[in-house]
Tab-separated table of C-alpha atoms in Angstrom:
chain	number	residue	atom	x	y	z
D	1058	UNK	CA	39.673	-41.873	-23.706
D	1059	UNK	CA	40.216	-38.147	-23.162
D	1060	UNK	CA	43.465	-37.261	-21.368
D	1061	UNK	CA	42.922	-35.607	-18.025
D	1062	UNK	CA	43.167	-31.861	-18.486
D	1063	UNK	CA	44.115	-29.421	-15.786
D	1064	UNK	CA	41.397	-27.108	-14.530
D	1065	UNK	CA	42.009	-23.480	-15.467
D	1066	UNK	CA	41.686	-20.586	-13.031
D	1067	UNK	CA	41.501	-17.632	-15.468
D	1068	UNK	CA	43.243	-14.839	-13.521
D	1069	UNK	CA	42.731	-11.388	-15.072
D	1070	UNK	CA	46.144	-11.131	-16.748
D	1071	UNK	CA	47.939	-14.484	-16.483
D	1072	UNK	CA	46.808	-17.358	-18.680
D	1073	UNK	CA	46.164	-20.676	-16.891
D	1074	UNK	CA	48.335	-23.600	-17.906
D	1075	UNK	CA	45.709	-26.084	-19.028
D	1076	UNK	CA	42.763	-26.316	-21.370
D	1077	UNK	CA	39.604	-24.954	-19.743
D	1078	UNK	CA	37.736	-28.175	-18.955
D	1079	UNK	CA	34.425	-26.317	-18.623
D	1080	UNK	CA	34.351	-25.907	-22.400
D	1081	UNK	CA	34.443	-29.605	-23.203
D	1082	UNK	CA	30.808	-30.454	-22.350
D	1083	UNK	CA	29.147	-27.747	-24.520
D	1084	UNK	CA	31.670	-28.338	-27.310
D	1085	UNK	CA	31.052	-32.089	-27.460
D	1086	UNK	CA	27.303	-31.951	-26.931
D	1087	UNK	CA	26.840	-29.250	-29.556
D	1088	UNK	CA	29.005	-30.980	-32.110
D	1089	UNK	CA	27.000	-34.253	-31.946
D	1090	UNK	CA	23.688	-32.570	-32.837
D	1091	UNK	CA	24.376	-32.953	-36.527
D	1092	UNK	CA	25.518	-36.579	-36.623
D	1093	UNK	CA	22.737	-37.720	-34.297
D	1094	UNK	CA	20.149	-36.221	-36.649
D	1095	UNK	CA	21.846	-37.478	-39.796
D	1096	UNK	CA	22.075	-41.054	-38.503
D	1097	UNK	CA	18.869	-41.697	-36.551
D	1098	UNK	CA	16.758	-40.895	-39.603
D	1099	UNK	CA	18.195	-43.968	-41.377
D	1100	UNK	CA	15.781	-46.331	-39.593
D	1101	UNK	CA	12.908	-43.819	-39.614
D	1102	UNK	CA	12.500	-43.462	-43.400
D	1103	UNK	CA	10.331	-46.566	-43.823
D	1104	UNK	CA	7.844	-45.790	-40.984
D	1105	UNK	CA	7.675	-42.118	-42.034
D	1106	UNK	CA	6.908	-43.155	-45.588
D	1107	UNK	CA	4.165	-45.475	-44.317
D	1108	UNK	CA	2.698	-42.710	-42.132
D	1109	UNK	CA	2.411	-40.183	-44.969
D	1110	UNK	CA	1.934	-42.621	-47.853
D	1111	UNK	CA	5.155	-41.369	-49.441
D	1112	UNK	CA	7.458	-43.453	-51.681
D	1113	UNK	CA	11.207	-43.729	-51.028
D	1114	UNK	CA	11.903	-41.091	-53.672
D	1115	UNK	CA	10.065	-38.540	-51.516
D	1116	UNK	CA	11.265	-39.618	-48.065
D	1117	UNK	CA	14.840	-39.445	-49.399
D	1118	UNK	CA	14.462	-35.670	-49.136
D	1119	UNK	CA	14.528	-36.034	-45.356
D	1120	UNK	CA	18.149	-37.115	-45.730
D	1121	UNK	CA	19.061	-34.755	-48.581
D	1122	UNK	CA	17.502	-31.661	-47.059
D	1123	UNK	CA	19.630	-31.860	-43.921
D	1124	UNK	CA	22.800	-32.539	-45.874
D	1125	UNK	CA	22.087	-29.711	-48.309
D	1126	UNK	CA	21.479	-27.204	-45.527
D	1127	UNK	CA	24.475	-28.379	-43.545
D	1128	UNK	CA	26.903	-28.433	-46.470
D	1129	UNK	CA	26.049	-24.799	-47.187
D	1130	UNK	CA	25.673	-23.741	-43.551
D	1131	UNK	CA	28.878	-25.178	-42.062
D	1132	UNK	CA	31.467	-23.009	-43.873
D	1133	UNK	CA	29.201	-19.927	-43.918
D	1134	UNK	CA	28.548	-20.085	-40.177
D	1135	UNK	CA	32.177	-21.102	-39.639
D	1136	UNK	CA	33.268	-17.843	-41.258
D	1137	UNK	CA	30.862	-15.948	-39.021
D	1138	UNK	CA	32.443	-17.722	-36.040
D	1139	UNK	CA	35.863	-16.521	-37.243
D	1140	UNK	CA	34.503	-12.999	-37.508
D	1141	UNK	CA	32.244	-12.616	-34.456
D	1142	UNK	CA	33.459	-15.320	-32.090
D	1143	UNK	CA	31.900	-18.683	-31.220
D	1144	UNK	CA	29.477	-17.935	-28.373
D	1145	UNK	CA	26.633	-16.123	-30.096
D	1146	UNK	CA	26.680	-18.396	-33.158
D	1147	UNK	CA	26.680	-21.481	-30.896
D	1148	UNK	CA	23.663	-20.259	-28.932
D	1149	UNK	CA	21.691	-19.202	-32.017
D	1150	UNK	CA	22.389	-22.466	-33.814
D	1151	UNK	CA	21.558	-24.790	-30.916
D	1152	UNK	CA	18.394	-22.764	-30.255
D	1153	UNK	CA	17.259	-23.402	-33.842
D	1154	UNK	CA	17.757	-27.132	-33.251
D	1155	UNK	CA	15.129	-27.095	-30.486
D	1156	UNK	CA	12.682	-25.197	-32.685
D	1157	UNK	CA	13.253	-27.667	-35.519
D	1158	UNK	CA	12.722	-30.598	-33.146
D	1159	UNK	CA	9.393	-29.170	-31.996
D	1160	UNK	CA	8.321	-28.543	-35.609
D	1161	UNK	CA	9.178	-32.092	-36.619
D	1162	UNK	CA	7.345	-33.551	-33.609
D	1163	UNK	CA	4.053	-31.974	-34.685
D	1164	UNK	CA	4.558	-31.914	-38.473
D	1165	UNK	CA	1.220	-32.645	-40.245
D	1166	UNK	CA	2.809	-33.462	-43.614
D	1167	UNK	CA	5.992	-34.665	-45.217
D	1168	UNK	CA	6.645	-31.166	-46.576
D	1169	UNK	CA	6.678	-29.657	-43.057
D	1170	UNK	CA	8.899	-32.508	-41.911
D	1171	UNK	CA	11.374	-31.705	-44.685
D	1172	UNK	CA	11.296	-28.027	-43.661
D	1173	UNK	CA	12.154	-29.111	-40.110
D	1174	UNK	CA	15.144	-31.033	-41.439
D	1175	UNK	CA	16.373	-27.949	-43.329
D	1176	UNK	CA	16.143	-25.910	-40.122
D	1177	UNK	CA	17.990	-28.694	-38.302
D	1178	UNK	CA	20.740	-28.550	-40.908
D	1179	UNK	CA	21.345	-24.832	-40.413
D	1180	UNK	CA	20.952	-25.059	-36.643
D	1181	UNK	CA	23.493	-27.855	-36.250
D	1182	UNK	CA	26.048	-26.045	-38.419
D	1183	UNK	CA	27.383	-23.745	-35.691
D	1184	UNK	CA	28.684	-25.988	-32.918
D	1185	UNK	CA	31.498	-27.804	-34.725
D	1186	UNK	CA	33.224	-24.712	-36.196
D	1187	UNK	CA	32.769	-23.031	-32.806
D	1188	UNK	CA	34.410	-26.000	-31.099
D	1189	UNK	CA	37.401	-26.003	-33.445
D	1190	UNK	CA	37.757	-22.253	-32.956
D	1191	UNK	CA	37.715	-22.664	-29.170
D	1192	UNK	CA	40.265	-25.491	-29.377
D	1193	UNK	CA	42.638	-23.288	-31.334
D	1194	UNK	CA	42.088	-20.249	-29.097
D	1195	UNK	CA	42.641	-22.295	-25.940
D	1196	UNK	CA	45.902	-23.654	-27.400
D	1197	UNK	CA	47.041	-20.103	-28.030
D	1198	UNK	CA	45.890	-18.851	-24.643
D	1199	UNK	CA	47.793	-21.563	-22.777
D	1200	UNK	CA	50.741	-21.663	-25.192
D	1201	UNK	CA	50.567	-25.485	-25.392
D	1202	UNK	CA	49.877	-26.894	-28.848
D	1203	UNK	CA	48.707	-30.306	-27.623
D	1204	UNK	CA	44.962	-30.549	-28.238
D	1205	UNK	CA	44.887	-34.288	-28.954
D	1206	UNK	CA	42.590	-35.011	-26.019
D	1207	UNK	CA	40.032	-32.411	-27.098
D	1208	UNK	CA	40.209	-33.339	-30.785
D	1209	UNK	CA	39.776	-36.969	-29.838
D	1210	UNK	CA	36.743	-36.118	-27.701
D	1211	UNK	CA	35.123	-34.304	-30.649
D	1212	UNK	CA	35.934	-37.081	-33.096
D	1213	UNK	CA	34.911	-39.942	-30.791
D	1214	UNK	CA	31.645	-38.204	-30.013
D	1215	UNK	CA	30.868	-37.419	-33.660
D	1216	UNK	CA	31.947	-40.679	-35.221
D	1217	UNK	CA	30.394	-42.884	-32.553
D	1218	UNK	CA	27.100	-41.017	-32.657
D	1219	UNK	CA	26.926	-41.576	-36.422
D	1220	UNK	CA	26.937	-45.317	-35.872
D	1221	UNK	CA	25.040	-45.370	-32.571
D	1222	UNK	CA	22.291	-43.293	-34.183
D	1223	UNK	CA	20.582	-46.105	-36.128
D	1224	UNK	CA	20.574	-48.358	-33.051
D	1225	UNK	CA	19.239	-45.596	-30.835
D	1226	UNK	CA	16.757	-44.518	-33.466
D	1227	UNK	CA	15.469	-48.036	-33.894
D	1228	UNK	CA	14.941	-48.466	-30.165
D	1229	UNK	CA	13.234	-45.087	-29.824
D	1230	UNK	CA	10.936	-45.764	-32.781
D	1231	UNK	CA	10.028	-49.128	-31.294
D	1232	UNK	CA	9.190	-47.434	-27.999
D	1233	UNK	CA	7.386	-44.292	-29.121
D	1234	UNK	CA	7.082	-44.035	-32.900
D	1235	UNK	CA	9.093	-42.122	-35.479
D	1236	UNK	CA	8.226	-38.638	-34.153
D	1237	UNK	CA	10.430	-39.216	-31.145
D	1238	UNK	CA	13.431	-39.036	-33.498
D	1239	UNK	CA	12.641	-35.312	-33.812
D	1240	UNK	CA	11.501	-34.805	-30.207
D	1241	UNK	CA	14.919	-35.752	-28.778
D	1242	UNK	CA	16.274	-32.498	-30.208
D	1243	UNK	CA	14.283	-30.445	-27.688
D	1244	UNK	CA	16.121	-31.577	-24.510
D	1245	UNK	CA	19.434	-31.681	-26.388
D	1246	UNK	CA	18.924	-28.066	-27.490
D	1247	UNK	CA	18.019	-26.953	-23.991
D	1248	UNK	CA	21.096	-28.645	-22.561
D	1249	UNK	CA	23.310	-26.904	-25.139
D	1250	UNK	CA	21.735	-23.532	-24.414
D	1251	UNK	CA	22.258	-23.893	-20.656
D	1252	UNK	CA	25.827	-25.173	-20.945
D	1253	UNK	CA	26.701	-22.648	-23.641
D	1254	UNK	CA	25.324	-19.725	-21.633
D	1255	UNK	CA	27.134	-20.767	-18.465
D	1256	UNK	CA	30.460	-21.963	-19.830
D	1257	UNK	CA	31.304	-20.455	-23.206
D	1258	UNK	CA	33.353	-17.251	-22.947
D	1259	UNK	CA	31.899	-14.099	-24.397
D	1260	UNK	CA	35.105	-13.985	-26.421
D	1261	UNK	CA	38.003	-16.373	-26.697
D	1262	UNK	CA	40.802	-13.977	-25.917
D	1263	UNK	CA	41.482	-11.037	-23.645
D	1264	UNK	CA	40.033	-8.820	-26.400
D	1265	UNK	CA	37.065	-9.694	-28.662
D	1266	UNK	CA	37.721	-10.939	-32.199
D	1267	UNK	CA	38.410	-8.149	-34.627
D	1268	UNK	CA	35.330	-7.404	-36.694
D	1269	UNK	CA	35.825	-8.029	-40.393
D	1270	UNK	CA	33.667	-7.325	-43.383
D	1271	UNK	CA	31.345	-10.238	-44.124
D	1272	UNK	CA	31.528	-11.292	-47.787
D	1273	UNK	CA	27.807	-11.826	-48.356
D	1274	UNK	CA	28.162	-11.946	-52.141
D	1275	UNK	CA	30.778	-14.684	-51.841
D	1276	UNK	CA	28.580	-16.626	-49.458
D	1277	UNK	CA	25.589	-16.426	-51.844
D	1278	UNK	CA	27.698	-17.549	-54.814
D	1279	UNK	CA	29.140	-20.404	-52.745
D	1280	UNK	CA	25.644	-21.467	-51.686
D	1281	UNK	CA	24.358	-21.321	-55.276
D	1282	UNK	CA	27.301	-23.413	-56.517
D	1283	UNK	CA	26.920	-26.012	-53.785
D	1284	UNK	CA	23.127	-26.264	-53.964
D	1285	UNK	CA	23.219	-26.786	-57.731
D	1286	UNK	CA	25.907	-29.417	-57.447
D	1287	UNK	CA	24.169	-31.304	-54.643
D	1288	UNK	CA	20.778	-31.215	-56.370
D	1289	UNK	CA	22.449	-32.847	-59.371
D	1290	UNK	CA	24.072	-35.476	-57.158
D	1291	UNK	CA	20.695	-36.275	-55.619
D	1292	UNK	CA	19.264	-37.176	-59.019
D	1293	UNK	CA	22.017	-37.412	-61.621
D	1294	UNK	CA	20.971	-37.708	-65.249
D	1295	UNK	CA	20.690	-35.918	-68.569
D	1296	UNK	CA	17.642	-33.952	-67.392
D	1297	UNK	CA	19.711	-32.421	-64.612
D	1298	UNK	CA	22.700	-31.323	-66.661
D	1299	UNK	CA	21.533	-27.724	-66.438
D	1300	UNK	CA	22.338	-27.900	-62.735
D	1301	UNK	CA	25.965	-28.593	-63.604
D	1302	UNK	CA	25.862	-25.503	-65.812
D	1303	UNK	CA	24.549	-23.445	-62.886
D	1304	UNK	CA	27.281	-24.921	-60.727
D	1305	UNK	CA	29.927	-23.843	-63.236
D	1306	UNK	CA	28.496	-20.319	-63.536
D	1307	UNK	CA	28.217	-19.808	-59.783
D	1308	UNK	CA	31.666	-21.346	-59.247
D	1309	UNK	CA	33.243	-19.040	-61.829
D	1310	UNK	CA	31.571	-16.048	-60.229
D	1311	UNK	CA	32.813	-17.185	-56.814
D	1312	UNK	CA	36.420	-17.448	-58.061
D	1313	UNK	CA	36.342	-13.985	-59.660
D	1314	UNK	CA	34.752	-12.487	-56.555
D	1315	UNK	CA	37.070	-14.074	-54.004
D	1316	UNK	CA	40.233	-13.144	-55.915
D	1317	UNK	CA	39.241	-9.490	-55.943
D	1318	UNK	CA	37.649	-8.773	-52.570
D	1319	UNK	CA	39.818	-7.678	-49.651
D	1320	UNK	CA	38.165	-9.968	-47.077
D	1321	UNK	CA	36.969	-13.006	-49.062
D	1322	UNK	CA	34.610	-15.625	-47.681
D	1323	UNK	CA	37.021	-18.289	-48.974
D	1324	UNK	CA	40.588	-17.077	-49.449
D	1325	UNK	CA	41.338	-18.950	-52.665
D	1326	UNK	CA	44.940	-17.743	-52.791
D	1327	UNK	CA	45.695	-19.285	-49.422
D	1328	UNK	CA	43.548	-22.360	-50.089
D	1329	UNK	CA	45.059	-22.961	-53.513
D	1330	UNK	CA	48.545	-22.848	-52.045
D	1331	UNK	CA	47.644	-25.261	-49.257
D	1332	UNK	CA	47.763	-28.549	-51.156
D	1333	UNK	CA	47.933	-30.706	-48.006
D	1334	UNK	CA	44.638	-29.262	-46.781
D	1335	UNK	CA	43.029	-29.806	-50.195
D	1336	UNK	CA	44.158	-33.433	-49.972
D	1337	UNK	CA	42.552	-33.646	-46.533
D	1338	UNK	CA	39.249	-32.423	-47.973
D	1339	UNK	CA	39.502	-35.069	-50.709
D	1340	UNK	CA	40.212	-37.810	-48.175
D	1341	UNK	CA	37.252	-36.678	-46.090
D	1342	UNK	CA	35.002	-36.886	-49.126
D	1343	UNK	CA	36.196	-40.394	-50.032
D	1344	UNK	CA	36.073	-41.687	-46.453
D	1345	UNK	CA	32.553	-40.501	-45.752
D	1346	UNK	CA	31.182	-41.556	-49.123
D	1347	UNK	CA	31.857	-45.113	-47.944
D	1348	UNK	CA	30.661	-44.420	-44.398
D	1349	UNK	CA	27.271	-43.177	-45.487
D	1350	UNK	CA	26.900	-45.675	-48.333
D	1351	UNK	CA	27.280	-48.412	-45.714
D	1352	UNK	CA	25.108	-46.640	-43.137
D	1353	UNK	CA	22.135	-46.126	-45.464
D	1354	UNK	CA	22.663	-48.874	-48.005
D	1355	UNK	CA	23.396	-51.709	-45.585
D	1356	UNK	CA	20.614	-50.572	-43.239
D	1357	UNK	CA	18.048	-50.512	-46.037
D	1358	UNK	CA	19.210	-53.952	-47.194
D	1359	UNK	CA	18.872	-55.337	-43.660
D	1360	UNK	CA	15.238	-54.155	-43.560
D	1361	UNK	CA	14.208	-55.020	-47.113
D	1362	UNK	CA	16.653	-57.644	-48.386
D	1363	UNK	CA	17.093	-59.434	-45.041
D	1364	UNK	CA	13.580	-58.760	-43.724
D	1365	UNK	CA	14.525	-57.278	-40.340
D	1366	UNK	CA	12.474	-54.617	-38.536
D	1367	UNK	CA	13.892	-51.185	-37.675
D	1368	UNK	CA	14.865	-52.160	-34.129
D	1369	UNK	CA	16.656	-55.360	-35.200
D	1370	UNK	CA	18.476	-53.548	-38.039
D	1371	UNK	CA	19.620	-50.885	-35.619
D	1372	UNK	CA	20.903	-53.447	-33.131
D	1373	UNK	CA	22.824	-55.270	-35.849
D	1374	UNK	CA	24.795	-52.080	-36.462
D	1375	UNK	CA	25.914	-51.981	-32.839
D	1376	UNK	CA	29.236	-53.794	-33.561
D	1377	UNK	CA	30.026	-50.956	-35.978
D	1378	UNK	CA	29.537	-48.467	-33.150
D	1379	UNK	CA	31.559	-50.403	-30.577
D	1380	UNK	CA	34.473	-50.928	-32.970
D	1381	UNK	CA	34.537	-47.250	-33.937
D	1382	UNK	CA	34.556	-46.234	-30.272
D	1383	UNK	CA	37.300	-48.697	-29.406
D	1384	UNK	CA	39.661	-47.651	-32.211
D	1385	UNK	CA	39.091	-43.912	-31.878
D	1386	UNK	CA	39.533	-44.051	-28.112
D	1387	UNK	CA	42.570	-46.320	-28.163
D	1388	UNK	CA	44.423	-44.228	-30.749
D	1389	UNK	CA	43.326	-40.764	-29.661
D	1390	UNK	CA	46.410	-39.983	-27.579
D	1391	UNK	CA	48.672	-40.250	-30.632
D	1392	UNK	CA	48.127	-38.082	-33.706
D	1393	UNK	CA	49.702	-40.608	-36.169
D	1394	UNK	CA	47.588	-39.204	-38.995
D	1395	UNK	CA	49.109	-41.230	-41.796
D	1396	UNK	CA	49.079	-44.533	-39.926
D	1397	UNK	CA	45.422	-44.099	-38.994
D	1398	UNK	CA	44.431	-43.358	-42.577
D	1399	UNK	CA	46.357	-46.337	-43.948
D	1400	UNK	CA	44.834	-48.749	-41.430
D	1401	UNK	CA	41.401	-47.227	-41.881
D	1402	UNK	CA	41.452	-47.511	-45.680
D	1403	UNK	CA	42.719	-51.102	-45.554
D	1404	UNK	CA	39.950	-52.076	-43.115
D	1405	UNK	CA	37.440	-50.360	-45.393
D	1406	UNK	CA	38.669	-52.470	-48.296
D	1407	UNK	CA	38.243	-55.619	-46.192
D	1408	UNK	CA	34.728	-54.568	-45.137
D	1409	UNK	CA	33.702	-54.047	-48.762
D	1410	UNK	CA	35.025	-57.515	-49.598
D	1411	UNK	CA	32.764	-59.006	-46.929
D	1412	UNK	CA	29.760	-57.172	-48.334
D	1413	UNK	CA	30.418	-58.791	-51.689
D	1414	UNK	CA	29.759	-62.239	-50.252
D	1415	UNK	CA	26.760	-61.611	-47.964
D	1416	UNK	CA	23.266	-62.593	-49.028
D	1417	UNK	CA	19.740	-62.902	-47.711
D	1418	UNK	CA	20.636	-66.196	-46.058
D	1419	UNK	CA	23.959	-65.120	-44.552
D	1420	UNK	CA	24.385	-65.849	-40.832
D	1421	UNK	CA	24.096	-62.976	-38.368
D	1422	UNK	CA	27.777	-63.314	-37.350
D	1423	UNK	CA	28.877	-62.539	-40.930
D	1424	UNK	CA	26.660	-59.449	-41.047
D	1425	UNK	CA	28.069	-58.342	-37.700
D	1426	UNK	CA	31.619	-58.964	-39.006
D	1427	UNK	CA	30.978	-56.527	-41.847
D	1428	UNK	CA	29.980	-53.943	-39.235
D	1429	UNK	CA	33.117	-54.609	-37.189
D	1430	UNK	CA	35.379	-54.106	-40.201
D	1431	UNK	CA	33.592	-50.925	-41.268
D	1432	UNK	CA	33.801	-49.638	-37.714
D	1433	UNK	CA	37.605	-49.428	-37.955
D	1434	UNK	CA	37.682	-46.685	-40.619
D	1435	UNK	CA	34.707	-45.054	-38.904
D	1436	UNK	CA	36.827	-44.645	-35.796
D	1437	UNK	CA	40.123	-43.708	-37.485
D	1438	UNK	CA	39.575	-41.763	-40.722
D	1439	UNK	CA	37.474	-38.928	-39.362
D	1440	UNK	CA	39.800	-38.445	-36.389
D	1441	UNK	CA	42.876	-38.423	-38.642
D	1442	UNK	CA	41.405	-35.906	-41.086
D	1443	UNK	CA	40.237	-33.626	-38.278
D	1444	UNK	CA	43.725	-33.607	-36.730
D	1445	UNK	CA	45.296	-32.991	-40.141
D	1446	UNK	CA	42.986	-30.013	-40.749
D	1447	UNK	CA	43.834	-28.552	-37.345
D	1448	UNK	CA	47.520	-28.617	-38.281
D	1449	UNK	CA	47.098	-27.433	-41.868
D	1450	UNK	CA	44.490	-24.640	-41.601
D	1451	UNK	CA	45.247	-20.935	-41.299
D	1452	UNK	CA	44.576	-20.166	-37.601
D	1453	UNK	CA	42.683	-17.009	-38.623
D	1454	UNK	CA	40.211	-19.181	-40.551
D	1455	UNK	CA	39.956	-22.288	-38.433
D	1456	UNK	CA	36.162	-21.953	-38.149
D	1457	UNK	CA	35.530	-21.735	-41.872
D	1458	UNK	CA	38.121	-24.454	-42.584
D	1459	UNK	CA	36.351	-26.757	-40.111
D	1460	UNK	CA	33.075	-25.909	-41.816
D	1461	UNK	CA	34.535	-26.803	-45.203
D	1462	UNK	CA	35.701	-30.132	-43.788
D	1463	UNK	CA	32.109	-30.863	-42.792
D	1464	UNK	CA	30.933	-29.725	-46.246
D	1465	UNK	CA	33.116	-32.387	-47.833
D	1466	UNK	CA	31.715	-34.878	-45.317
D	1467	UNK	CA	28.211	-34.181	-46.579
D	1468	UNK	CA	29.260	-34.056	-50.209
D	1469	UNK	CA	30.364	-37.624	-49.553
D	1470	UNK	CA	26.995	-38.318	-47.973
D	1471	UNK	CA	25.219	-36.945	-51.008
D	1472	UNK	CA	27.383	-39.005	-53.321
D	1473	UNK	CA	26.566	-42.061	-51.235
D	1474	UNK	CA	22.871	-41.203	-51.348
D	1475	UNK	CA	22.957	-40.915	-55.152
D	1476	UNK	CA	24.837	-44.218	-55.427
D	1477	UNK	CA	22.403	-45.957	-53.074
D	1478	UNK	CA	19.429	-44.675	-55.054
D	1479	UNK	CA	21.008	-45.843	-58.318
D	1480	UNK	CA	21.977	-49.328	-57.103
D	1481	UNK	CA	18.690	-49.835	-55.222
D	1482	UNK	CA	16.515	-48.493	-58.029
D	1483	UNK	CA	14.317	-51.600	-57.880
D	1484	UNK	CA	14.572	-52.168	-54.139
D	1485	UNK	CA	17.272	-52.896	-51.612
D	1486	UNK	CA	18.069	-56.384	-52.864
D	1487	UNK	CA	21.300	-58.368	-52.591
D	1488	UNK	CA	22.364	-57.660	-56.172
D	1489	UNK	CA	22.093	-53.937	-55.523
D	1490	UNK	CA	24.074	-54.310	-52.275
D	1491	UNK	CA	26.902	-56.028	-54.153
D	1492	UNK	CA	27.005	-53.254	-56.718
D	1493	UNK	CA	27.101	-50.708	-53.929
D	1494	UNK	CA	29.967	-52.646	-52.308
D	1495	UNK	CA	31.980	-52.433	-55.543
D	1496	UNK	CA	31.398	-48.679	-55.619
D	1497	UNK	CA	32.595	-48.414	-51.985
D	1498	UNK	CA	35.592	-50.609	-52.759
D	1499	UNK	CA	36.721	-48.311	-55.558
D	1500	UNK	CA	36.528	-45.328	-53.206
D	1501	UNK	CA	38.471	-47.162	-50.499
D	1502	UNK	CA	41.283	-48.028	-52.905
D	1503	UNK	CA	41.448	-44.394	-54.050
D	1504	UNK	CA	41.520	-43.258	-50.400
D	1505	UNK	CA	44.505	-45.519	-49.743
D	1506	UNK	CA	46.293	-44.207	-52.845
D	1507	UNK	CA	45.731	-40.539	-51.900
D	1508	UNK	CA	47.037	-41.251	-48.424
D	1509	UNK	CA	50.178	-43.065	-49.556
D	1510	UNK	CA	51.002	-40.389	-52.128
D	1511	UNK	CA	50.644	-37.487	-49.680
D	1512	UNK	CA	54.187	-36.975	-48.343
D	1513	UNK	CA	53.111	-34.112	-46.092
D	1514	UNK	CA	51.411	-36.591	-43.768
D	1515	UNK	CA	54.830	-37.915	-42.705
D	1516	UNK	CA	55.739	-34.623	-41.061
D	1517	UNK	CA	52.347	-33.290	-40.003
D	1518	UNK	CA	52.788	-33.867	-36.260
D	1519	UNK	CA	54.731	-31.076	-34.539
D	1520	UNK	CA	57.475	-31.718	-32.036
D	1521	UNK	CA	55.932	-32.180	-28.536
D	1522	UNK	CA	56.064	-28.977	-26.551
D	1523	UNK	CA	56.219	-26.739	-29.588
D	1524	UNK	CA	54.483	-23.440	-28.762
D	1525	UNK	CA	51.507	-22.350	-30.786
D	1526	UNK	CA	52.184	-20.043	-33.699
D	1527	UNK	CA	49.921	-17.522	-35.367
D	1528	UNK	CA	47.447	-15.207	-33.817
D	1529	UNK	CA	44.466	-17.353	-34.352
D	1530	UNK	CA	42.220	-14.348	-33.860
D	1531	UNK	CA	39.601	-13.674	-36.415
């Protein structure tokens, strides 16, 4: 559902009128590397555990390792994109994805497989910030601030891949075993490298991005804060309270550092004064906590509580994918951020209500109905938050802001993982699923409240034809 975009001609001095269509393929393909790897693994955890004789508490690291690496890597690499431009970071990152895929395909142990997932997390962290940077720079180059088609393409690709992933993963595992879930990264990486080399500009403007000092100390403190927090979320309890202490120490150090340095990694003065963008980060966290709780919790319940195999469980999630595609595609031409978030949160509430009544003997149509309802927020919430961020972020820091948006996505994923582990402590049974549904329901209600209380969403869409403001150069 991408609007037709005029082909650019790139004369030496005059800017072409339309978005450069050659950029769309590498942008979209690169940005889906992360969601395809975060979703396909959902149906691979059980066969991987059987292959290595590992319990669920150990195979859970295959999920957590990627999220941990990605949550740290997205804003860090996003800042590097702001500083050095998107091309080189895109190529380096997508190259690492291929190496990680090869490592996972031949991994002799679970530890090596986890290392491959860490490498995947860092490798997949470059493409999305690079894509948002290119979207902003193309808007400035052409003078037309109307990127809805491109933003929709990114969102549709990312959100649909998240829900297609389990279905695809189940089919691939049924055809060639769990290692193929890693092997698919090799051709995807090669395709990104070829497209990126041929189509991405060496710089996004007539002159390269201005080189700025890289705040390595700030990046290290940010990483320490986030790693400590996420490790606690993975296994919350009294024994892990020291991790919260480390989080507080690293966070305090980060604040002191960023308020004093001339070129901070995260400009806290600007961020603290941008309350609408902070609300967007919160909404992203709440929305994707529910998304991933459903993706992993419902999938595990289908396999253990309902007794389905990986392929059947994946196929039963197909209505989720189709609904997400339909809603994202149908609404992509209109920004309508607030309306999308309201409808998405209400549908999420309805989906949680359905989960509260399903059981091991529920008919297939009821299980599919839960997927349809949860597909609505899957298609709307991510798209709305991405559009909101594009309007709210400082153009000079669009890459790092996009990375932070993804960080909050995976903080939600980690929260969902911790909740799933807590509610399924004795197995993915129906009682645990109902407790998980109540947890998701509370988050959906809070998401609706945050959306309704945010008055800035009523005026977030600019008047059509408004020229782009700000330099956007990093």
